[in-house]
Amino acid sequence: MDFLISSDYDGNGDPTTATWDTLTSMVTWSPGGYTDTNSGEIDITPYMGFTAAVAFLYRTTGTGGGDGALWQIDNISFKGYRDTADNLEPEYVAISSDNSAAYVCLQENNAIAVFDLSNGSITDIMPLGYKDHSIAGQGLDASDKDDEVNITTYPFRGLYLPDAITMVNIGGTEYILSANEGDARDYEAYSEEVRLEDVDLDPTTFPDAATLQDEVNGGRINITTSMGDTDNDGDFDEIYTYGARSFTIWTTSGSVVFDSGDEFEQKSAEAYPNDFNSGNDENDDFEGRSDNKGPEPEAIEVAHVGDKYYAFIGLERIGGVFMYDITDPANATYVTYVNNRDFSVVDVTTDSVGDLGVEDVIFIDSSQTSDGNFYIVTSNEISGTVTAFRIDGLVGQEEIAKEVSWKVYPNPTNGVVKVTIRGDYQVIDLAGRVLASVVRSNQIDVQHLDAGLYFVQDSRGAVLPFVNQ
């Protein structure tokens, strides 16, 4: 198979009438179905400065010309014969902990570019590949017409196509985290999006095509036409869908460390069985997004609290935020899912509906808040709201110090008991009754109490005894 380039083919008509130069004849198919060539075999220096079309010329039992109007290499997709820079679509950026590199998410290209901040150059573009939805635990609900939650496996390859990315250093190792929303290239002059029911599937690869393409199964799901016809015979041998409906932890070289699988759909279905995969612009929309990227993970944030690391992922469609413990990146675990959307509200333009369309999420450490609590804050595009959620149960460095070293004095006391660390406290008796309380203070008036044994209790429930004389 030859890899060709042409400077006079305009993307229309018979490509064999154009002038093609051979970049390399050392292109081979790898076991994974990708095209590879020997290092150093391709030199495009003579073609710099103008746009060019590229093509593959397959040599099997017959011959055939390549098509320069659309090409794809290792799951980095480029439309047309424009130059690479014009086809890249930067979406989000994250900075490494040592400030040496910026990692730029190229959403529609399904890739991440690495930008060297010291010399201002792009050093790599990492293809993200796809998620295999045929594997148990990596399924999805693909139909908005079956009137039921049906998260199952399909012979689909979900392109990650992340929106937001962020970075974290855990144990000296840098990781990239992505919210895998998915997005199609849909322009005035070009659109790659089509429903599975409207394409021809290869009968050998998909002998059950009629069943698969039924609207109550996979027929309604949106797929890309930019890849999948591996033998150029006009039907699809592979099915690529938009978004992985998950979040992923990557190495800085683009390898998957962890993916949340189908847990976003599974957990949101448990929480909202009657509103599963709803859109964000109306209620009473059960399964409205099952055929089109599902919950759409949009935003992602990381937090370092004490000796723990957490990820927070905002869902654009059904809404809400997922929380994962990522302290052990390869074995990240689900913690909770919160969503303050009220699905019973008919008029979604009223404030009572809650939040619609999470666009971003940030974490605020307890050291930065006036009440000493941890918060996540979401901005919500459709409802136009900003909401703060207090996170209970996290133990940070300040809280660890309190647990170890806070004390009450003098003990015994006579009228006022003092605490070594300012905070929220209650005085309780042996029966657990609250007799006094203070907020953001380090002393408590107990003059009204009888002589005896009492306890100071902090906001986490820890107690220390004191004697009032």
CSV table of C-alpha atoms in Angstrom, one decimal:
chain,number,residue,atom,x,y,z
A,1,MET,CA,0.0,0.0,0.0
A,2,ASP,CA,1.4,3.4,-1.0
A,3,PHE,CA,1.0,6.7,0.7
A,4,LEU,CA,0.7,9.5,-1.9
A,5,ILE,CA,0.6,13.3,-1.9
A,6,SER,CA,-0.6,15.7,-4.6
A,7,SER,CA,-0.3,19.5,-4.8
A,8,ASP,CA,-2.7,19.8,-7.8
A,9,TYR,CA,-5.7,17.7,-6.8
A,10,ASP,CA,-8.5,19.9,-5.6
A,11,GLY,CA,-10.6,17.2,-3.9
A,12,ASN,CA,-13.0,16.8,-6.7
A,13,GLY,CA,-13.2,14.4,-9.6
A,14,ASP,CA,-11.1,11.4,-10.4
A,15,PRO,CA,-7.9,11.5,-8.3
A,16,THR,CA,-6.1,9.4,-10.8
A,17,THR,CA,-6.0,12.4,-13.2
A,18,ALA,CA,-3.9,14.4,-10.7
A,19,THR,CA,-0.2,14.3,-10.2
A,20,TRP,CA,0.8,12.1,-7.2
A,21,ASP,CA,4.2,11.7,-5.5
A,22,THR,CA,4.8,8.7,-3.4
A,23,LEU,CA,5.8,9.6,0.1
A,24,THR,CA,6.4,6.0,1.1
A,25,SER,CA,5.5,2.5,0.0
A,26,MET,CA,6.3,1.0,3.4
A,27,VAL,CA,2.7,1.4,4.8
A,28,THR,CA,1.4,-1.8,6.4
A,29,TRP,CA,-1.7,-2.8,8.4
A,30,SER,CA,-0.9,-3.5,12.0
A,31,PRO,CA,-3.0,-6.1,14.0
A,32,GLY,CA,-5.0,-3.4,15.6
A,33,GLY,CA,-6.2,-2.1,12.2
A,34,TYR,CA,-4.0,1.0,12.1
A,35,THR,CA,-1.7,2.1,9.3
A,36,ASP,CA,2.0,2.3,10.2
A,37,THR,CA,5.1,3.3,8.3
A,38,ASN,CA,8.8,3.0,9.1
A,39,SER,CA,10.3,5.9,11.0
A,40,GLY,CA,12.0,8.4,8.7
A,41,GLU,CA,10.2,7.2,5.5
A,42,ILE,CA,8.0,10.2,5.1
A,43,ASP,CA,9.3,13.7,4.2
A,44,ILE,CA,6.8,16.4,3.5
A,45,THR,CA,9.4,19.3,3.6
A,46,PRO,CA,9.0,20.0,-0.2
A,47,TYR,CA,5.3,20.5,0.3
A,48,MET,CA,5.4,23.1,3.1
A,49,GLY,CA,3.8,26.4,2.3
A,50,PHE,CA,0.8,25.2,0.4
A,51,THR,CA,-2.1,22.8,0.9
A,52,ALA,CA,-1.9,19.3,-0.4
A,53,ALA,CA,-4.1,16.3,-0.8
A,54,VAL,CA,-3.1,12.9,0.4
A,55,ALA,CA,-4.2,9.4,-0.6
A,56,PHE,CA,-3.6,5.7,-0.1
A,57,LEU,CA,-3.1,3.4,-3.1
A,58,TYR,CA,-4.1,-0.1,-2.1
A,59,ARG,CA,-2.4,-3.0,-3.8
A,60,THR,CA,-4.3,-6.2,-3.2
A,61,THR,CA,-5.6,-8.5,-5.9
A,62,GLY,CA,-6.5,-5.4,-7.9
A,63,THR,CA,-5.6,-1.7,-7.9
A,64,GLY,CA,-7.4,1.4,-6.8
A,65,GLY,CA,-6.9,5.1,-6.4
A,66,GLY,CA,-7.0,6.9,-3.1
A,67,ASP,CA,-9.4,9.6,-2.1
A,68,GLY,CA,-7.8,12.9,-1.1
A,69,ALA,CA,-11.1,14.4,0.1
A,70,LEU,CA,-11.0,12.8,3.5
A,71,TRP,CA,-8.1,11.1,5.3
A,72,GLN,CA,-7.5,9.6,8.7
A,73,ILE,CA,-4.4,8.3,10.4
A,74,ASP,CA,-4.5,6.4,13.7
A,75,ASN,CA,-7.8,8.0,14.8
A,76,ILE,CA,-6.7,11.6,14.3
A,77,SER,CA,-9.2,12.8,11.8
A,78,PHE,CA,-8.7,15.6,9.2
A,79,LYS,CA,-11.4,16.9,6.9
A,80,GLY,CA,-10.6,17.6,3.3
A,81,TYR,CA,-7.2,18.6,1.8
A,82,ARG,CA,-6.5,21.6,4.0
A,83,ASP,CA,-3.3,21.7,5.9
A,84,THR,CA,-3.1,20.1,9.4
A,85,ALA,CA,-3.1,23.4,11.3
A,86,ASP,CA,-6.4,24.5,9.7
A,87,ASN,CA,-8.0,21.2,10.7
A,88,LEU,CA,-7.0,21.1,14.4
A,89,GLU,CA,-9.7,22.3,16.7
A,90,PRO,CA,-8.3,23.2,20.2
A,91,GLU,CA,-11.0,23.0,22.9
A,92,TYR,CA,-9.3,23.0,26.3
A,93,VAL,CA,-5.9,23.3,27.9
A,94,ALA,CA,-4.2,21.9,31.0
A,95,ILE,CA,-0.7,22.7,32.4
A,96,SER,CA,1.7,20.2,33.9
A,97,SER,CA,2.6,20.6,37.6
A,98,ASP,CA,6.1,21.8,36.7
A,99,ASN,CA,4.8,24.3,34.2
A,100,SER,CA,6.9,22.8,31.4
A,101,ALA,CA,4.2,21.7,29.1
A,102,ALA,CA,0.6,22.6,28.1
A,103,TYR,CA,-1.7,19.7,27.0
A,104,VAL,CA,-4.2,21.0,24.5
A,105,CYS,CA,-7.4,19.0,23.9
A,106,LEU,CA,-8.3,18.8,20.2
A,107,GLN,CA,-11.8,17.6,20.6
A,108,GLU,CA,-13.1,17.0,17.1
A,109,ASN,CA,-9.7,15.5,16.2
A,110,ASN,CA,-9.9,13.0,19.1
A,111,ALA,CA,-6.4,13.9,20.2
A,112,ILE,CA,-4.3,15.9,22.7
A,113,ALA,CA,-1.4,18.1,21.5
A,114,VAL,CA,1.6,18.7,23.7
A,115,PHE,CA,3.0,22.2,23.7
A,116,ASP,CA,6.5,22.9,25.1
A,117,LEU,CA,6.2,26.1,27.1
A,118,SER,CA,9.9,26.7,27.1
A,119,ASN,CA,10.3,27.1,23.4
A,120,GLY,CA,6.7,27.6,22.3
A,121,SER,CA,6.4,24.6,20.0
A,122,ILE,CA,4.1,21.6,19.6
A,123,THR,CA,6.2,18.5,20.3
A,124,ASP,CA,3.5,15.8,19.9
A,125,ILE,CA,-0.1,15.1,18.9
A,126,MET,CA,-1.4,12.1,20.8
A,127,PRO,CA,-4.3,10.2,19.2
A,128,LEU,CA,-6.8,9.0,21.8
A,129,GLY,CA,-8.2,6.0,19.9
A,130,TYR,CA,-11.5,4.6,20.9
A,131,LYS,CA,-13.4,2.8,23.7
A,132,ASP,CA,-14.7,-0.7,23.0
A,133,HIS,CA,-18.4,-0.8,23.8
A,134,SER,CA,-18.6,-4.5,23.2
A,135,ILE,CA,-16.8,-5.2,26.5
A,136,ALA,CA,-18.9,-5.8,29.6
A,137,GLY,CA,-18.8,-2.8,31.9
A,138,GLN,CA,-18.3,-0.5,28.9
A,139,GLY,CA,-21.7,-0.6,27.4
A,140,LEU,CA,-24.2,2.2,26.7
A,141,ASP,CA,-27.9,2.9,26.2
A,142,ALA,CA,-28.1,3.5,22.4
A,143,SER,CA,-31.8,4.0,21.8
A,144,ASP,CA,-34.2,6.8,22.6
A,145,LYS,CA,-37.1,4.7,21.2
A,146,ASP,CA,-37.2,1.6,23.4
A,147,ASP,CA,-38.9,3.3,26.4
A,148,GLU,CA,-36.6,1.6,28.9
A,149,VAL,CA,-33.2,1.9,30.5
A,150,ASN,CA,-31.1,-0.7,28.5
A,151,ILE,CA,-27.4,-0.2,29.2
A,152,THR,CA,-25.8,-3.1,27.2
A,153,THR,CA,-22.8,-3.9,25.0
A,154,TYR,CA,-22.7,-3.1,21.3
A,155,PRO,CA,-20.1,-3.6,18.5
A,156,PHE,CA,-19.4,0.2,18.7
A,157,ARG,CA,-16.1,2.0,19.0
A,158,GLY,CA,-16.7,5.2,21.1
A,159,LEU,CA,-14.3,8.0,20.1
A,160,TYR,CA,-13.3,9.7,23.4
A,161,LEU,CA,-13.5,13.3,21.9
A,162,PRO,CA,-13.1,14.9,25.3
A,163,ASP,CA,-14.2,18.4,26.1
A,164,ALA,CA,-12.5,19.5,29.3
A,165,ILE,CA,-9.2,18.1,30.5
A,166,THR,CA,-7.2,18.7,33.6
A,167,MET,CA,-3.9,17.5,35.1
A,168,VAL,CA,-2.8,16.2,38.5
A,169,ASN,CA,0.5,14.9,39.9
A,170,ILE,CA,0.0,11.8,42.2
A,171,GLY,CA,3.0,10.2,43.8
A,172,GLY,CA,5.4,12.0,41.4
A,173,THR,CA,3.6,10.9,38.3
A,174,GLU,CA,1.7,13.3,36.0
A,175,TYR,CA,-1.8,12.3,34.8
A,176,ILE,CA,-4.3,13.8,32.4
A,177,LEU,CA,-8.0,13.5,33.2
A,178,SER,CA,-10.6,14.0,30.5
A,179,ALA,CA,-14.4,14.4,30.4
A,180,ASN,CA,-15.4,12.5,27.3
A,181,GLU,CA,-18.3,14.4,25.9
A,182,GLY,CA,-18.0,13.7,22.2
A,183,ASP,CA,-18.6,16.2,19.3
A,184,ALA,CA,-19.2,15.8,15.6
A,185,ARG,CA,-17.7,17.9,12.8
A,186,ASP,CA,-20.8,19.5,11.4
A,187,TYR,CA,-20.2,22.5,9.1
A,188,GLU,CA,-22.0,24.2,6.2
A,189,ALA,CA,-19.7,22.5,3.7
A,190,TYR,CA,-19.2,19.2,5.5
A,191,SER,CA,-21.0,16.9,8.0
A,192,GLU,CA,-19.8,13.5,9.2
A,193,GLU,CA,-22.8,12.7,11.4
A,194,VAL,CA,-25.4,10.1,10.4
A,195,ARG,CA,-27.6,7.6,12.2
A,196,LEU,CA,-26.6,4.0,12.1
A,197,GLU,CA,-29.9,3.0,10.6
A,198,ASP,CA,-29.1,5.1,7.5
A,199,VAL,CA,-25.9,3.4,6.4
A,200,ASP,CA,-24.9,0.0,4.9
A,201,LEU,CA,-23.1,-2.4,7.2
A,202,ASP,CA,-20.7,-5.0,5.9
A,203,PRO,CA,-22.7,-8.3,5.9
A,204,THR,CA,-19.8,-10.4,6.9
A,205,THR,CA,-18.8,-8.3,9.9
A,206,PHE,CA,-22.4,-7.6,10.9
A,207,PRO,CA,-24.6,-10.6,9.9
A,208,ASP,CA,-27.3,-9.3,12.3
A,209,ALA,CA,-27.3,-5.9,10.8
A,210,ALA,CA,-31.1,-5.7,10.5
A,211,THR,CA,-31.5,-6.3,14.2
A,212,LEU,CA,-28.6,-4.0,15.2
A,213,GLN,CA,-30.0,-1.2,13.0
A,214,ASP,CA,-33.5,-1.4,14.4
A,215,GLU,CA,-34.4,1.8,16.2
A,216,VAL,CA,-35.1,0.1,19.5
A,217,ASN,CA,-31.5,-1.3,19.4
A,218,GLY,CA,-28.6,0.6,17.9
A,219,GLY,CA,-30.2,2.1,14.8
A,220,ARG,CA,-30.8,5.6,16.2
A,221,ILE,CA,-27.3,6.2,17.5
A,222,ASN,CA,-25.2,8.9,15.7
A,223,ILE,CA,-22.0,7.6,14.1
A,224,THR,CA,-19.2,9.2,12.0
A,225,THR,CA,-18.9,8.6,8.3
A,226,SER,CA,-15.2,9.8,8.4
A,227,MET,CA,-14.0,6.3,9.3
A,228,GLY,CA,-15.2,2.7,9.4
A,229,ASP,CA,-15.2,1.7,5.8
A,230,THR,CA,-11.8,0.0,6.0
A,231,ASP,CA,-11.8,-1.7,2.6
A,232,ASN,CA,-13.3,1.2,0.7
A,233,ASP,CA,-16.2,-0.8,-0.7
A,234,GLY,CA,-19.0,1.6,0.4
A,235,ASP,CA,-20.2,-0.2,3.5
A,236,PHE,CA,-19.1,0.1,7.1
A,237,ASP,CA,-16.8,-2.6,8.6
A,238,GLU,CA,-16.4,-0.7,11.9
A,239,ILE,CA,-18.9,1.6,13.7
A,240,TYR,CA,-17.5,4.7,15.5
A,241,THR,CA,-19.7,6.7,17.8
A,242,TYR,CA,-19.3,10.0,19.5
A,243,GLY,CA,-18.0,10.3,23.1
A,244,ALA,CA,-17.2,7.6,25.6
A,245,ARG,CA,-19.9,8.7,28.2
A,246,SER,CA,-17.2,8.5,30.9
A,247,PHE,CA,-14.1,10.2,32.3
A,248,THR,CA,-10.6,8.8,31.6
A,249,ILE,CA,-7.3,9.0,33.4
A,250,TRP,CA,-4.3,9.1,30.9
A,251,THR,CA,-0.6,9.0,31.1
A,252,THR,CA,1.2,12.0,29.5
A,253,SER,CA,2.0,9.7,26.6
A,254,GLY,CA,-1.7,9.0,25.9
A,255,SER,CA,-2.2,5.5,27.4
A,256,VAL,CA,-5.4,4.8,29.3
A,257,VAL,CA,-4.8,4.3,33.1
A,258,PHE,CA,-8.5,4.2,34.1
A,259,ASP,CA,-11.9,4.7,32.5
A,260,SER,CA,-15.2,4.9,34.4
A,261,GLY,CA,-16.8,2.6,31.8
A,262,ASP,CA,-20.6,2.8,31.8
A,263,GLU,CA,-20.8,3.9,35.4
A,264,PHE,CA,-22.2,7.4,34.6
A,265,GLU,CA,-25.2,5.9,32.9
A,266,GLN,CA,-25.6,3.1,35.5
A,267,LYS,CA,-25.5,5.4,38.5
A,268,SER,CA,-27.6,8.1,37.0
A,269,ALA,CA,-30.2,5.5,36.0
A,270,GLU,CA,-30.3,4.3,39.7
A,271,ALA,CA,-30.7,7.9,40.9
A,272,TYR,CA,-33.3,9.0,38.3
A,273,PRO,CA,-34.9,5.9,36.7
A,274,ASN,CA,-37.8,8.0,35.3
A,275,ASP,CA,-35.5,10.8,33.9
A,276,PHE,CA,-32.6,8.8,32.6
A,277,ASN,CA,-30.5,10.4,29.9
A,278,SER,CA,-32.7,13.5,29.8
A,279,GLY,CA,-31.7,16.5,27.8
A,280,ASN,CA,-31.1,19.9,29.5
A,281,ASP,CA,-33.7,22.1,27.9
A,282,GLU,CA,-36.9,20.3,29.0
A,283,ASN,CA,-38.2,17.9,31.6
A,284,ASP,CA,-40.3,14.8,30.9
A,285,ASP,CA,-37.5,13.8,28.5
A,286,PHE,CA,-36.8,10.2,29.5
A,287,GLU,CA,-34.0,8.8,27.3
A,288,GLY,CA,-33.9,11.9,25.1
A,289,ARG,CA,-30.1,11.7,24.8
A,290,SER,CA,-29.6,8.0,24.7
A,291,ASP,CA,-29.0,8.1,20.9
A,292,ASN,CA,-26.8,11.1,21.1
A,293,LYS,CA,-23.8,11.0,23.5
A,294,GLY,CA,-25.9,10.2,26.6
A,295,PRO,CA,-25.1,12.3,29.7
A,296,GLU,CA,-22.3,14.1,28.0
A,297,PRO,CA,-19.5,14.6,30.5
A,298,GLU,CA,-18.6,18.2,30.1
A,299,ALA,CA,-16.4,19.5,32.9
A,300,ILE,CA,-13.7,18.0,35.2
A,301,GLU,CA,-11.9,19.1,38.3
A,302,VAL,CA,-9.4,17.5,40.6
A,303,ALA,CA,-8.8,18.1,44.3
A,304,HIS,CA,-6.0,17.1,46.8
A,305,VAL,CA,-7.4,16.7,50.3
A,306,GLY,CA,-5.1,15.4,53.0
A,307,ASP,CA,-3.6,12.2,51.5
A,308,LYS,CA,-6.5,11.7,49.1
A,309,TYR,CA,-7.1,12.8,45.5
A,310,TYR,CA,-10.6,13.3,44.0
A,311,ALA,CA,-12.1,14.0,40.6
A,312,PHE,CA,-15.3,15.8,40.0
A,313,ILE,CA,-17.1,15.4,36.7
A,314,GLY,CA,-20.0,17.6,35.6
A,315,LEU,CA,-22.6,16.2,33.2
A,316,GLU,CA,-24.0,18.6,30.6
A,317,ARG,CA,-27.3,16.9,29.8
A,318,ILE,CA,-29.0,15.2,32.7
A,319,GLY,CA,-26.9,17.4,35.0
A,320,GLY,CA,-25.1,16.9,38.3
A,321,VAL,CA,-21.6,16.1,39.4
A,322,PHE,CA,-19.9,12.7,39.9
A,323,MET,CA,-17.2,12.4,42.5
A,324,TYR,CA,-14.4,9.7,42.3
A,325,ASP,CA,-11.5,8.8,44.6
A,326,ILE,CA,-8.5,8.8,42.3
A,327,THR,CA,-5.8,8.3,44.9
A,328,ASP,CA,-4.9,5.1,43.2
A,329,PRO,CA,-5.3,6.2,39.6
A,330,ALA,CA,-5.5,2.8,38.1
A,331,ASN,CA,-8.2,1.7,40.5
A,332,ALA,CA,-10.3,4.9,40.9
A,333,THR,CA,-13.6,4.4,42.7
A,334,TYR,CA,-17.0,6.0,42.6
A,335,VAL,CA,-17.8,8.1,45.7
A,336,THR,CA,-21.1,9.9,45.0
A,337,TYR,CA,-23.4,11.6,42.5
A,338,VAL,CA,-25.3,14.8,43.3
A,339,ASN,CA,-27.8,16.7,41.1
A,340,ASN,CA,-30.1,19.5,42.3
A,341,ARG,CA,-32.3,19.5,39.2
A,342,ASP,CA,-36.0,19.2,40.0
A,343,PHE,CA,-37.5,17.0,37.2
A,344,SER,CA,-41.0,17.6,38.4
A,345,VAL,CA,-40.9,21.3,37.4
A,346,VAL,CA,-42.8,21.7,34.1
A,347,ASP,CA,-41.5,25.2,33.2
A,348,VAL,CA,-37.7,24.8,33.0
A,349,THR,CA,-37.3,28.6,32.7
A,350,THR,CA,-38.2,29.0,36.4
A,351,ASP,CA,-35.6,29.1,39.1
A,352,SER,CA,-37.3,26.2,40.9
A,353,VAL,CA,-36.0,23.7,38.3
A,354,GLY,CA,-32.5,24.0,39.7
A,355,ASP,CA,-29.4,23.6,37.6
A,356,LEU,CA,-29.4,22.8,33.8
A,357,GLY,CA,-26.4,22.3,31.6
A,358,VAL,CA,-23.3,22.0,33.8
A,359,GLU,CA,-20.5,23.9,31.9
A,360,ASP,CA,-17.7,24.0,34.5
A,361,VAL,CA,-17.0,22.8,38.0
A,362,ILE,CA,-14.3,24.1,40.4
A,363,PHE,CA,-13.2,22.8,43.9
A,364,ILE,CA,-12.7,25.2,46.8
A,365,ASP,CA,-10.5,24.0,49.6
A,366,SER,CA,-11.5,24.5,53.2
A,367,SER,CA,-8.5,26.8,53.8
A,368,GLN,CA,-10.1,29.2,51.3
A,369,THR,CA,-13.6,29.4,52.8
A,370,SER,CA,-14.9,31.4,55.7
A,371,ASP,CA,-16.7,28.5,57.3
A,372,GLY,CA,-13.9,25.9,57.0
A,373,ASN,CA,-15.9,23.6,54.7
A,374,PHE,CA,-15.0,22.1,51.3
A,375,TYR,CA,-17.1,23.1,48.3
A,376,ILE,CA,-17.5,22.4,44.6
A,377,VAL,CA,-19.1,25.2,42.5
A,378,THR,CA,-20.8,24.6,39.2
A,379,SER,CA,-21.7,27.1,36.5
A,380,ASN,CA,-24.7,26.0,34.5
A,381,GLU,CA,-25.2,27.2,30.9
A,382,ILE,CA,-28.9,26.5,30.3
A,383,SER,CA,-30.3,27.7,33.6
A,384,GLY,CA,-27.9,30.5,34.0
A,385,THR,CA,-27.1,29.5,37.6
A,386,VAL,CA,-24.1,29.1,39.8
A,387,THR,CA,-24.4,26.7,42.6
A,388,ALA,CA,-22.1,25.8,45.5
A,389,PHE,CA,-22.3,22.3,47.0
A,390,ARG,CA,-20.8,21.7,50.5
A,391,ILE,CA,-18.8,18.5,50.7
A,392,ASP,CA,-19.0,16.7,54.0
A,393,GLY,CA,-16.8,13.9,55.2
A,394,LEU,CA,-13.5,15.0,53.7
A,395,VAL,CA,-10.5,15.2,56.0
A,396,GLY,CA,-7.9,17.7,54.8
A,397,GLN,CA,-4.6,18.8,56.3
A,398,GLU,CA,-6.2,21.4,58.6
A,399,GLU,CA,-8.8,18.8,59.8
A,400,ILE,CA,-6.1,16.2,60.4
A,401,ALA,CA,-4.3,18.8,62.6
A,402,LYS,CA,-7.5,19.5,64.5
A,403,GLU,CA,-8.1,15.8,65.1
A,404,VAL,CA,-4.6,15.4,66.5
A,405,SER,CA,-3.9,18.5,68.4
A,406,TRP,CA,-7.0,20.6,69.3
A,407,LYS,CA,-7.5,20.9,73.1
A,408,VAL,CA,-9.8,22.6,75.6
A,409,TYR,CA,-8.6,24.7,78.5
A,410,PRO,CA,-8.5,25.6,81.3
A,411,ASN,CA,-9.7,22.2,82.5
A,412,PRO,CA,-11.4,22.3,85.0
A,413,THR,CA,-12.9,25.6,83.9
A,414,ASN,CA,-15.0,28.3,85.7
A,415,GLY,CA,-17.4,30.0,83.3
A,416,VAL,CA,-15.5,30.0,80.0
A,417,VAL,CA,-14.0,27.0,78.2
A,418,LYS,CA,-11.4,27.8,75.4
A,419,VAL,CA,-10.4,25.7,72.4
A,420,THR,CA,-6.9,25.8,70.8
A,421,ILE,CA,-8.3,26.0,67.2
A,422,ARG,CA,-11.1,28.4,66.1
A,423,GLY,CA,-14.1,26.6,64.7
A,424,ASP,CA,-17.7,25.5,65.1
A,425,TYR,CA,-18.3,23.8,68.5
A,426,GLN,CA,-21.1,22.6,70.8
A,427,VAL,CA,-21.2,21.8,74.5
A,428,ILE,CA,-23.1,18.7,75.2
A,429,ASP,CA,-23.9,16.7,78.4
A,430,LEU,CA,-23.7,13.0,79.1
A,431,ALA,CA,-27.1,12.5,77.5
A,432,GLY,CA,-25.9,14.2,74.2
A,433,ARG,CA,-28.1,17.3,74.7
A,434,VAL,CA,-26.7,20.5,73.2
A,435,LEU,CA,-26.3,23.1,75.9
A,436,ALA,CA,-24.3,25.8,74.1
A,437,SER,CA,-22.8,26.4,70.7
A,438,VAL,CA,-20.5,28.8,68.8
A,439,VAL,CA,-19.5,29.4,65.2
A,440,ARG,CA,-16.0,30.3,64.1
A,441,SER,CA,-14.9,30.9,67.7
A,442,ASN,CA,-12.4,29.5,70.1
A,443,GLN,CA,-14.2,30.1,73.4
A,444,ILE,CA,-17.6,29.1,74.8
A,445,ASP,CA,-19.5,30.7,77.6
A,446,VAL,CA,-20.6,28.0,80.1
A,447,GLN,CA,-21.4,30.2,83.1
A,448,HIS,CA,-25.0,29.1,83.0
A,449,LEU,CA,-24.1,25.4,83.4
A,450,ASP,CA,-24.1,23.6,86.7
A,451,ALA,CA,-20.9,22.1,88.0
A,452,GLY,CA,-20.1,18.8,86.4
A,453,LEU,CA,-18.7,16.8,83.5
A,454,TYR,CA,-19.4,18.1,79.9
A,455,PHE,CA,-18.0,17.7,76.4
A,456,VAL,CA,-16.9,20.0,73.6
A,457,GLN,CA,-17.9,18.6,70.2
A,458,ASP,CA,-16.5,19.9,66.9
A,459,SER,CA,-18.2,20.0,63.5
A,460,ARG,CA,-17.0,16.5,62.6
A,461,GLY,CA,-18.4,15.0,65.8
A,462,ALA,CA,-15.1,14.6,67.7
A,463,VAL,CA,-15.4,15.3,71.5
A,464,LEU,CA,-13.2,16.3,74.4
A,465,PRO,CA,-14.3,16.3,78.0
A,466,PHE,CA,-14.0,19.2,80.5
A,467,VAL,CA,-15.1,19.8,84.0
A,468,ASN,CA,-17.1,22.9,84.9
A,469,GLN,CA,-16.6,24.1,88.5
